[in-house]
CSV table of C-alpha atoms and ligand atoms in Angstrom, one decimal:
chain,number,residue,atom,x,y,z
A,1,MET,CA,163.9,171.0,268.3
A,2,ALA,CA,165.8,169.9,265.3
A,3,MET,CA,165.1,172.2,262.4
A,4,ASP,CA,165.7,169.8,259.6
A,5,ILE,CA,164.9,170.6,256.0
A,6,PHE,CA,164.0,168.4,253.1
A,7,ARG,CA,165.4,168.8,249.6
A,8,ILE,CA,163.1,167.1,247.1
A,9,GLU,CA,164.1,166.6,243.5
A,10,GLY,CA,161.2,166.2,241.0
A,11,PRO,CA,159.5,165.1,239.1
A,12,VAL,CA,159.8,161.4,239.9
A,13,ARG,CA,157.7,158.3,239.2
A,14,LEU,CA,157.2,156.1,242.2
A,15,SER,CA,157.2,152.3,241.8
A,16,GLY,CA,157.6,149.5,244.3
A,17,THR,CA,156.3,148.5,247.7
A,18,VAL,CA,155.8,150.7,250.7
A,19,ALA,CA,154.6,149.4,254.1
A,20,VAL,CA,152.2,151.4,256.2
A,21,ASN,CA,152.9,151.7,259.9
A,22,GLY,CA,150.6,151.3,262.8
A,23,SER,CA,148.1,154.2,263.3
A,24,LYS,CA,149.3,157.2,265.3
A,25,ASN,CA,145.7,158.4,266.1
A,26,ALA,CA,144.6,155.0,267.3
A,27,SER,CA,147.8,154.5,269.3
A,28,LEU,CA,147.4,157.7,271.4
A,29,PRO,CA,144.0,156.9,273.0
A,30,ILE,CA,145.0,153.3,273.4
A,31,MET,CA,148.1,154.4,275.3
A,32,ALA,CA,145.8,156.5,277.5
A,33,ALA,CA,143.6,153.5,278.1
A,34,ALA,CA,146.6,151.8,279.9
A,35,VAL,CA,145.8,154.2,282.8
A,36,LEU,CA,142.4,152.5,283.4
A,37,ALA,CA,144.0,149.2,284.5
A,38,PRO,CA,146.9,149.0,287.1
A,39,GLY,CA,149.6,146.8,285.7
A,40,VAL,CA,151.7,146.4,282.6
A,41,SER,CA,150.0,147.0,279.2
A,42,VAL,CA,151.7,146.2,275.9
A,43,LEU,CA,151.0,148.1,272.7
A,44,LYS,CA,152.3,146.5,269.5
A,45,GLY,CA,152.8,148.2,266.2
A,46,ALA,CA,152.8,151.8,267.4
A,47,PRO,CA,154.9,154.0,265.0
A,48,GLN,CA,158.1,155.8,266.2
A,49,LEU,CA,156.8,159.3,266.0
A,50,SER,CA,157.4,162.4,268.1
A,51,ASP,CA,153.7,162.5,269.0
A,52,ILE,CA,153.9,159.0,270.4
A,53,PHE,CA,157.1,160.0,272.3
A,54,VAL,CA,155.4,163.1,273.8
A,55,PHE,CA,152.4,160.9,274.9
A,56,SER,CA,154.9,158.6,276.6
A,57,GLN,CA,156.3,161.6,278.4
A,58,LEU,CA,152.9,162.5,279.6
A,59,LEU,CA,152.3,159.0,280.9
A,60,THR,CA,155.8,159.0,282.6
A,61,ASP,CA,155.0,162.4,284.1
A,62,ILE,CA,151.9,161.1,285.9
A,63,GLY,CA,153.9,158.1,287.3
A,64,CYS,CA,153.8,155.3,284.7
A,65,LYS,CA,156.9,153.5,283.5
A,66,VAL,CA,157.0,153.5,279.7
A,67,ASN,CA,159.5,151.6,277.6
A,68,ARG,CA,160.1,150.7,274.0
A,69,ARG,CA,161.2,147.1,273.6
A,70,PRO,CA,163.6,146.1,270.8
A,71,ASP,CA,160.7,144.6,268.9
A,72,GLY,CA,159.1,148.1,268.8
A,73,SER,CA,156.3,147.4,271.2
A,74,ILE,CA,155.6,149.9,274.0
A,75,THR,CA,155.1,148.7,277.5
A,76,ILE,CA,153.2,150.9,279.9
A,77,ASP,CA,153.3,150.1,283.6
A,78,SER,CA,150.5,152.0,285.2
A,79,THR,CA,150.6,150.3,288.6
A,80,ILE,CA,151.2,153.6,290.3
A,81,ILE,CA,149.7,156.9,289.2
A,82,GLU,CA,151.5,159.5,291.4
A,83,LYS,CA,149.7,162.6,290.2
A,84,PRO,CA,146.7,162.7,288.0
A,85,VAL,CA,147.8,165.8,286.2
A,86,GLY,CA,148.4,166.4,282.5
A,87,GLU,CA,150.8,169.3,282.6
A,88,TYR,CA,150.6,172.3,280.3
A,89,ASP,CA,154.2,171.9,279.1
A,90,ILE,CA,153.3,168.5,277.6
A,91,VAL,CA,149.7,169.1,276.5
A,92,ARG,CA,150.6,172.3,274.7
A,93,ARG,CA,152.9,170.3,272.5
A,94,MET,CA,150.2,167.8,271.6
A,95,ARG,CA,146.5,168.4,271.9
A,96,ALA,CA,145.8,164.6,271.9
A,97,GLY,CA,147.1,164.8,275.6
A,98,ILE,CA,143.5,165.7,276.4
A,99,CYS,CA,142.4,162.1,276.0
A,100,ILE,CA,144.2,161.3,279.3
A,101,LEU,CA,141.4,163.1,281.1
A,102,GLY,CA,138.7,160.4,281.0
A,103,PRO,CA,141.0,157.6,282.0
A,104,LEU,CA,142.6,159.5,284.9
A,105,LEU,CA,139.2,160.6,286.1
A,106,ALA,CA,137.9,157.0,286.0
A,107,ARG,CA,141.0,155.6,287.7
A,108,ARG,CA,141.6,158.3,290.4
A,109,GLY,CA,138.2,160.0,290.8
A,110,LYS,CA,140.0,163.3,290.2
A,111,ALA,CA,142.1,164.7,287.3
A,112,GLU,CA,143.6,167.9,286.1
A,113,VAL,CA,144.6,168.4,282.5
A,114,SER,CA,145.9,171.5,280.9
A,115,MET,CA,143.3,173.1,278.6
A,116,PRO,CA,144.8,172.6,275.1
A,117,GLY,CA,145.9,175.8,273.5
A,118,GLY,CA,146.0,177.0,269.9
A,119,CYS,CA,146.5,174.8,267.0
A,120,ALA,CA,147.7,175.3,263.4
A,121,ILE,CA,144.6,173.9,261.9
A,122,GLY,CA,142.2,176.3,263.6
A,123,TYR,CA,140.2,176.7,266.8
A,124,ARG,CA,139.6,173.3,268.5
A,125,PRO,CA,137.4,173.5,271.5
A,126,VAL,CA,137.0,170.6,274.0
A,127,ASP,CA,133.5,171.6,275.3
A,128,ILE,CA,131.9,168.4,274.2
A,129,HIS,CA,134.5,166.3,276.0
A,130,LEU,CA,133.7,168.2,279.2
A,131,ARG,CA,130.0,168.0,278.7
A,132,GLY,CA,130.2,164.3,278.3
A,133,LEU,CA,132.3,163.7,281.4
A,134,SER,CA,130.1,166.0,283.5
A,135,GLU,CA,127.1,163.9,282.4
A,136,LEU,CA,128.9,160.9,283.8
A,137,GLY,CA,128.8,162.8,287.1
A,138,ALA,CA,132.1,164.7,287.2
A,139,GLN,CA,132.2,168.3,288.5
A,140,ILE,CA,134.3,170.3,286.1
A,141,ARG,CA,135.9,173.7,286.5
A,142,LEU,CA,138.6,175.7,284.9
A,143,GLU,CA,141.5,176.9,287.1
A,144,ASN,CA,144.7,178.5,285.9
A,145,GLY,CA,144.3,177.1,282.5
A,146,TYR,CA,143.7,173.6,283.8
A,147,ILE,CA,140.5,171.6,283.5
A,148,VAL,CA,139.9,170.3,287.0
A,149,ALA,CA,137.5,167.3,287.0
A,150,ASP,CA,136.2,165.7,290.2
A,151,ALA,CA,134.1,162.6,290.5
A,152,GLY,CA,134.0,162.5,294.3
A,153,ARG,CA,131.1,160.1,294.5
A,154,GLY,CA,132.2,158.1,291.4
A,155,LEU,CA,131.1,158.1,287.8
A,156,ARG,CA,127.6,157.0,286.9
A,157,GLY,CA,126.3,155.7,283.6
A,158,ASN,CA,124.0,158.0,281.6
A,159,GLU,CA,122.6,158.6,278.2
A,160,ILE,CA,124.8,161.1,276.5
A,161,PHE,CA,124.5,162.9,273.2
A,162,LEU,CA,128.0,163.8,271.9
A,163,GLY,CA,127.2,165.5,268.6
A,164,GLY,CA,128.5,169.0,268.0
A,165,PRO,CA,128.3,171.7,265.3
A,166,PHE,CA,130.7,169.7,263.1
A,167,GLY,CA,129.3,166.3,263.8
A,168,SER,CA,130.9,163.8,266.1
A,169,THR,CA,134.1,164.2,268.0
A,170,VAL,CA,136.9,161.6,267.8
A,171,LEU,CA,138.9,162.3,271.0
A,172,GLY,CA,135.7,163.4,272.8
A,173,THR,CA,134.2,160.0,272.1
A,174,ALA,CA,137.4,158.4,273.3
A,175,ASN,CA,137.4,160.3,276.5
A,176,VAL,CA,133.8,159.6,277.4
A,177,LEU,CA,134.0,156.0,276.3
A,178,MET,CA,137.1,155.3,278.4
A,179,ALA,CA,135.6,156.9,281.5
A,180,ALA,CA,132.3,155.1,281.0
A,181,THR,CA,133.9,151.6,281.1
A,182,LEU,CA,134.5,152.0,284.8
A,183,ALA,CA,131.3,154.0,285.6
A,184,LYS,CA,128.5,152.5,287.7
A,185,GLY,CA,125.7,151.3,285.4
A,186,THR,CA,125.1,151.6,281.7
A,187,THR,CA,126.1,154.5,279.5
A,188,VAL,CA,124.7,155.1,276.0
A,189,ILE,CA,126.7,157.4,273.8
A,190,GLU,CA,124.6,158.8,270.9
A,191,SER,CA,126.4,160.4,267.9
A,192,ALA,CA,129.6,158.7,268.8
A,193,ALA,CA,132.5,159.0,266.4
A,194,CYS,CA,132.7,156.0,264.1
A,195,GLU,CA,136.3,156.5,263.0
A,196,PRO,CA,138.3,153.2,262.8
A,197,GLU,CA,140.6,154.6,265.5
A,198,ILE,CA,137.6,154.7,267.9
A,199,THR,CA,136.6,151.2,266.8
A,200,ASP,CA,140.1,150.0,267.5
A,201,LEU,CA,140.1,151.7,271.0
A,202,ALA,CA,136.8,150.0,271.8
A,203,HIS,CA,138.1,146.6,270.8
A,204,CYS,CA,141.2,147.2,272.9
A,205,LEU,CA,138.9,148.2,275.9
A,206,ASN,CA,136.8,145.0,275.4
A,207,SER,CA,140.0,143.0,275.4
A,208,MET,CA,140.7,144.5,278.9
A,209,GLY,CA,137.3,143.3,280.1
A,210,ALA,CA,135.1,146.3,279.2
A,211,LYS,CA,131.6,145.7,278.0
A,212,ILE,CA,131.0,147.8,275.0
A,213,SER,CA,128.5,147.0,272.2
A,214,GLY,CA,127.6,148.9,269.1
A,215,ILE,CA,131.2,149.2,268.2
A,216,GLY,CA,131.7,151.0,264.8
A,217,SER,CA,128.2,152.6,265.0
A,218,PRO,CA,127.2,156.0,266.3
A,219,ARG,CA,125.4,154.4,269.3
A,220,LEU,CA,127.8,152.9,271.8
A,221,VAL,CA,126.4,151.1,274.8
A,222,ILE,CA,128.8,150.6,277.7
A,223,GLU,CA,128.0,148.5,280.7
A,224,GLY,CA,130.3,149.7,283.5
A,225,VAL,CA,132.6,147.1,285.1
A,226,ASN,CA,134.4,147.3,288.5
A,227,LYS,CA,137.9,146.8,287.1
A,228,LEU,CA,139.8,146.2,283.9
A,229,GLN,CA,142.9,144.2,283.1
A,230,PRO,CA,146.0,145.6,281.3
A,231,PHE,CA,146.0,145.0,277.5
A,232,ASN,CA,148.3,143.3,275.1
A,233,TYR,CA,147.1,144.7,271.8
A,234,ARG,CA,148.2,145.4,268.2
A,235,VAL,CA,147.1,148.7,266.8
A,236,ILE,CA,145.5,149.0,263.3
A,237,PRO,CA,147.4,150.3,260.3
A,238,ASP,CA,147.4,154.0,259.7
A,239,ARG,CA,144.7,154.8,257.2
A,240,ILE,CA,145.9,158.3,256.7
A,241,GLU,CA,149.4,157.2,256.0
A,242,ALA,CA,148.0,154.7,253.5
A,243,GLY,CA,145.9,157.4,251.8
A,244,THR,CA,148.9,159.6,251.6
A,245,PHE,CA,150.9,156.9,249.9
A,246,MET,CA,148.0,156.2,247.5
A,247,ALA,CA,148.0,159.9,246.6
A,248,ALA,CA,151.8,159.7,246.1
A,249,ALA,CA,151.4,157.0,243.6
A,250,ALA,CA,148.7,159.0,241.8
A,251,ILE,CA,150.5,162.3,241.7
A,252,THR,CA,153.7,160.8,240.3
A,253,LYS,CA,151.8,158.7,237.8
A,254,GLY,CA,153.4,155.7,239.4
A,255,CYS,CA,152.5,152.3,240.7
A,256,LEU,CA,152.8,151.4,244.4
A,257,HIS,CA,152.1,148.3,246.4
A,258,VAL,CA,150.8,149.8,249.6
A,259,ASN,CA,151.2,147.1,252.1
A,260,ASN,CA,149.6,146.7,255.5
A,261,CYS,CA,146.5,148.7,254.6
A,262,ARG,CA,142.8,148.1,255.2
A,263,LEU,CA,140.8,149.2,252.2
A,264,ALA,CA,137.6,148.9,254.2
A,265,ASP,CA,138.8,151.9,256.3
A,266,LEU,CA,139.4,153.9,253.2
A,267,MET,CA,136.3,153.5,251.1
A,268,ALA,CA,135.6,157.3,250.6
A,269,VAL,CA,139.2,157.7,249.5
A,270,VAL,CA,139.3,154.7,247.2
A,271,ASP,CA,136.1,155.8,245.6
A,272,LYS,CA,137.5,159.3,245.0
A,273,LEU,CA,140.7,158.0,243.5
A,274,ARG,CA,138.9,155.6,241.2
A,275,SER,CA,136.6,158.4,240.0
A,276,ILE,CA,139.6,160.5,238.9
A,277,GLY,CA,141.3,157.7,237.0
A,278,VAL,CA,143.4,155.8,239.5
A,279,THR,CA,143.2,152.1,239.7
A,280,ILE,CA,143.2,150.3,243.0
A,281,GLU,CA,143.2,146.6,243.5
A,282,ALA,CA,143.2,144.7,246.8
A,283,GLU,CA,146.3,142.6,247.2
A,284,ASN,CA,147.0,140.3,250.2
A,285,SER,CA,147.3,142.6,253.1
A,286,GLY,CA,147.2,145.8,251.1
A,287,CYS,CA,146.5,147.2,247.7
A,288,ILE,CA,148.1,148.1,244.4
A,289,VAL,CA,147.6,151.7,243.3
A,290,ALA,CA,148.4,152.7,239.8
A,291,CYS,CA,147.9,155.8,237.7
A,292,SER,CA,149.1,156.2,234.1
A,293,VAL,CA,147.0,159.2,233.0
A,294,ARG,CA,146.6,162.8,234.2
A,295,VAL,CA,144.0,162.6,236.9
A,296,HIS,CA,140.5,164.1,236.3
A,297,SER,CA,139.0,166.8,238.6
A,298,ALA,CA,136.8,165.9,241.5
A,299,ASP,CA,134.8,167.6,244.2
A,300,ILE,CA,135.6,166.6,247.8
A,301,THR,CA,133.8,167.4,251.0
A,302,THR,CA,135.5,166.3,254.2
A,303,GLN,CA,133.2,164.7,256.7
A,304,PRO,CA,133.3,162.5,259.8
A,305,TYR,CA,133.9,158.8,259.0
A,306,PRO,CA,132.9,157.1,256.7
A,307,GLY,CA,133.1,160.3,254.7
A,308,PHE,CA,136.3,161.7,253.2
A,309,PRO,CA,138.8,162.4,256.1
A,310,THR,CA,139.9,165.9,256.8
A,311,ASP,CA,143.4,164.4,257.5
A,312,LEU,CA,143.7,163.7,253.7
A,313,GLN,CA,142.3,167.0,252.5
A,314,ALA,CA,145.6,168.8,252.0
A,315,GLN,CA,147.2,165.8,250.2
A,316,PHE,CA,144.3,165.5,247.8
A,317,MET,CA,144.5,169.3,247.1
A,318,ALA,CA,148.1,168.7,245.9
A,319,LEU,CA,146.9,165.9,243.7
A,320,LEU,CA,143.9,167.8,242.2
A,321,ALA,CA,146.2,170.8,241.6
A,322,LEU,CA,147.5,168.8,238.7
A,323,ALA,CA,144.1,167.4,237.5
A,324,GLU,CA,142.5,168.1,234.2
A,325,GLY,CA,139.7,170.6,235.0
A,326,ASN,CA,138.4,172.3,238.1
A,327,SER,CA,137.8,170.8,241.5
A,328,ILE,CA,136.1,172.1,244.6
A,329,ILE,CA,137.3,171.0,248.1
A,330,ILE,CA,135.1,171.8,251.0
A,331,GLU,CA,136.3,171.5,254.6
A,332,LYS,CA,133.5,170.6,256.9
A,333,ILE,CA,135.5,169.5,260.0
A,334,PHE,CA,138.1,172.2,260.5
A,335,PRO,CA,136.9,175.2,258.4
A,336,ASP,CA,140.3,177.0,258.7
A,337,ARG,CA,142.5,174.0,257.9
A,338,PHE,CA,144.1,175.6,254.8
A,339,MET,CA,147.6,176.5,255.7
A,340,HIS,CA,148.8,174.6,252.7
A,341,VAL,CA,146.9,176.7,250.2
A,342,ALA,CA,149.5,179.6,250.2
A,343,GLU,CA,152.4,177.2,250.1
A,344,LEU,CA,151.0,175.1,247.2
A,345,SER,CA,150.4,178.4,245.4
A,346,ARG,CA,154.1,179.2,245.7
A,347,MET,CA,154.6,176.0,243.7
A,348,ALA,CA,152.3,177.3,240.9
A,349,ALA,CA,149.1,175.6,242.0
A,350,ASN,CA,146.1,177.6,240.9
A,351,LEU,CA,143.9,177.8,244.1
A,352,ARG,CA,141.2,180.2,245.2
A,353,LYS,CA,140.0,180.0,248.8
A,354,GLU,CA,136.3,181.0,249.4
A,355,GLY,CA,135.4,180.6,253.0
A,356,SER,CA,135.9,177.0,253.9
A,357,ALA,CA,136.1,175.9,250.3
A,358,VAL,CA,139.0,176.0,247.8
A,359,ILE,CA,138.5,176.1,244.1
A,360,VAL,CA,141.3,174.2,242.4
A,361,SER,CA,142.0,174.9,238.8
A,362,GLY,CA,144.1,172.1,237.5
A,363,VAL,CA,147.5,173.1,236.0
A,364,GLY,CA,149.8,171.2,233.7
A,365,LYS,CA,152.7,171.3,236.0
A,366,LEU,CA,153.9,172.4,239.4
A,367,ILE,CA,157.2,174.2,239.9
A,368,ALA,CA,159.6,173.7,242.8
A,369,ALA,CA,160.0,176.4,245.4
A,370,PRO,CA,161.1,176.9,249.0
A,371,VAL,CA,158.1,176.2,251.2
A,372,MET,CA,157.2,176.0,254.8
A,373,ALA,CA,155.7,172.9,256.6
A,374,SER,CA,152.9,173.8,259.0
A,375,ASP,CA,150.6,171.1,260.4
A,376,LEU,CA,151.6,167.6,259.6
A,377,ARG,CA,149.0,166.9,256.9
A,378,ALA,CA,149.7,170.2,255.2
A,379,SER,CA,153.3,169.2,255.2
A,380,ALA,CA,152.6,165.9,253.6
A,381,ALA,CA,150.8,167.7,250.8
A,382,LEU,CA,154.0,169.7,250.2
A,383,VAL,CA,156.0,166.5,250.0
A,384,LEU,CA,153.5,165.1,247.4
A,385,ALA,CA,153.6,168.3,245.4
A,386,ALA,CA,157.4,168.3,245.5
A,387,LEU,CA,157.6,164.7,244.1
A,388,ALA,CA,155.7,165.9,241.0
A,389,ALA,CA,157.1,169.4,240.7
A,390,GLU,CA,159.9,170.4,238.3
A,391,GLY,CA,163.1,171.2,240.1
A,392,GLU,CA,164.3,171.1,243.7
A,393,THR,CA,161.7,171.9,246.4
A,394,VAL,CA,163.1,172.9,249.8
A,395,ILE,CA,160.7,172.2,252.7
A,396,ASN,CA,161.4,174.0,256.0
A,397,ARG,CA,160.2,172.9,259.4
A,398,VAL,CA,160.2,169.2,258.6
A,399,TYR,CA,159.5,168.4,262.3
A,400,HIS,CA,155.8,168.8,261.4
A,401,ILE,CA,156.1,165.9,259.0
A,402,ASP,CA,157.9,163.8,261.6
A,403,ARG,CA,155.0,164.1,263.9
A,404,GLY,CA,152.9,162.0,261.7
A,405,TYR,CA,155.1,160.1,259.2
A,406,GLU,CA,158.0,158.0,260.4
A,407,LYS,CA,161.2,158.8,258.4
A,408,ILE,CA,159.2,159.4,255.3
A,409,GLU,CA,162.3,160.0,253.2
A,410,GLN,CA,163.6,156.5,254.1
A,411,ARG,CA,160.4,155.0,253.0
A,412,LEU,CA,159.8,156.9,249.8
A,413,ASN,CA,163.4,156.9,248.5
A,414,PRO,CA,163.5,153.2,247.9
A,415,VAL,CA,160.5,153.5,245.6
A,416,GLY,CA,161.9,156.3,243.5
A,417,ALA,CA,161.7,159.5,245.5
A,418,LYS,CA,164.8,161.8,245.7
A,419,ILE,CA,164.5,163.3,249.2
A,420,THR,CA,167.4,164.4,251.3
A,421,ARG,CA,167.2,165.5,254.9
A,422,GLU,CA,169.6,168.2,256.1
A,423,SER,CA,170.0,169.6,259.5
A,424,ASP,CA,169.6,173.4,259.2
B,1,EPZ,C1,141.1,163.8,265.8
B,1,EPZ,O1,141.2,165.1,266.4
B,1,EPZ,C2,142.4,163.6,265.2
B,1,EPZ,N1,143.5,163.6,266.2
B,1,EPZ,C3,142.7,164.6,264.1
B,1,EPZ,O2,144.0,164.3,263.4
B,1,EPZ,C4,141.6,164.6,263.1
B,1,EPZ,O3,141.8,165.6,262.1
B,1,EPZ,C5,140.3,164.8,263.7
B,1,EPZ,O4,140.1,163.8,264.8
B,1,EPZ,C6,139.1,164.7,262.8
B,1,EPZ,O5,139.1,163.4,262.2
B,1,EPZ,C7,143.8,162.5,266.9
B,1,EPZ,O6,143.1,161.5,266.8
B,1,EPZ,C8,144.9,162.6,267.8
B,1,EPZ,P1,137.3,166.1,266.7
B,1,EPZ,P2,140.0,165.5,267.4
B,1,EPZ,O7,137.1,166.3,268.1
B,1,EPZ,O8,139.4,164.4,268.1
B,1,EPZ,C9,134.7,170.0,266.9
B,1,EPZ,C10,146.1,164.6,262.5
B,1,EPZ,O9,146.4,165.3,261.5
B,1,EPZ,N2,134.7,169.9,268.3
B,1,EPZ,O10,136.8,164.9,266.0
B,1,EPZ,O11,140.5,166.6,268.3
B,1,EPZ,C11,136.1,170.3,266.3
B,1,EPZ,O12,136.4,171.7,266.5
B,1,EPZ,C12,145.1,165.2,263.5
B,1,EPZ,O13,146.6,163.5,262.8
B,1,EPZ,C13,133.9,170.7,269.1
B,1,EPZ,O14,133.2,171.6,268.6
B,1,EPZ,O15,138.9,166.1,266.4
B,1,EPZ,C14,135.9,169.9,264.9
B,1,EPZ,O16,135.3,170.9,264.2
B,1,EPZ,C15,144.8,166.6,263.3
B,1,EPZ,N3,133.9,170.5,270.5
B,1,EPZ,C16,135.0,168.7,265.0
B,1,EPZ,O17,134.3,168.8,266.3
B,1,EPZ,C17,134.7,169.5,271.1
B,1,EPZ,O18,134.6,169.4,272.3
B,1,EPZ,C18,135.7,167.3,265.0
B,1,EPZ,O19,136.9,167.4,265.9
B,1,EPZ,C19,135.4,168.7,270.3
B,1,EPZ,C20,135.4,168.9,268.9
């Protein structure tokens, strides 16, 4: 793994146009959906990220032929599934590999997927995925660290409640939804995740011939069909990348035209930004984000969609670190997702962690320091802080950023950032 570092010179003021890529977290389950229908599916707009590459490897490993065309679209030929097994070596590198389980089970009646291991953002169980699939009629057991699922007599529709201690589950909903498309009879998923990535997956599945209604709501109704056709589908823009760029405009007191962004997917974020003094205007296929004052403080609680996304919690902590006044950030999805707190503190942010909350006392300036990237959103927070901090910040372990943001330096430098990538 390349151990690149970033040198980031600050403070800068960003201004100009940045384009948002297709959504990583929508692309991954859609790539898994290709397994449901033998033939060649085409995914358009997927970003060039290591997570997408690892998922392609997972698909290749089970027997698919995966290619990137010159126009950037990904073709997945799932005519032959040689072995319905998601190997440990691949899934341990990317938890999202778990969402191959539902499609493999539906296609082959049997599937094995490595139980995902530890994760930088805390304990992430998959019990709800398994409960949902067993309620569709699969026998599930754990063997040598693998989830072994067997639907010998086929999957049957059922009424399934998918809520958990932290609300709905995004990939759990994706898994059960995909499996239910090919089950016999009708499935009702209650407490389904409503995230735009799930909505996008459901639209893609319907384009394949699935019969899903209630899309976008917590109650999905799926009438099982006998077979599905391959898809030719364009993925939605990445709302988390868009939100990160919005925060970049705000933290640098700049003005960015964030192109290819759907404000409707970002209402909680837009509302929060406006409340702290940032202006946001819809503009063609995106928005203009501007900030000319020191932002005000705000309280943020992360929640399932349409609430404030956990995937922007770290970036907004960086922003609020420079706010006028005190903010409270409460993490209600991943209570331990605070790897960035210690690193931001090295840059002179004034943060105090109390359980799954952080009290942010706004400071007048951040100061550059050598810091360590951890999970990808925490790393994005460090990039934001570095853009606003005085001096040269060095970020180690940039591969974490590369998992979620395609060549971020090449996209922010044209609008005024001073980021250089060096191979360590
Ligand atoms: C997805 O993860 C995203 N990943 C995450 O983005 C995102 O942070 C998360 O949703 C929440 O929005 C992808 O889409 C690839 P969950 P997922 O199941 O589906 C608990 C990023 O930075 N839970 O919705 O794995 C769980 O512990 C990544 O791009 C159970 O208890 O998250 C958490 O508290 C990081 N049992 C809550 O539900 C289960 O079986 C929500 O998790 C499943 C989940």
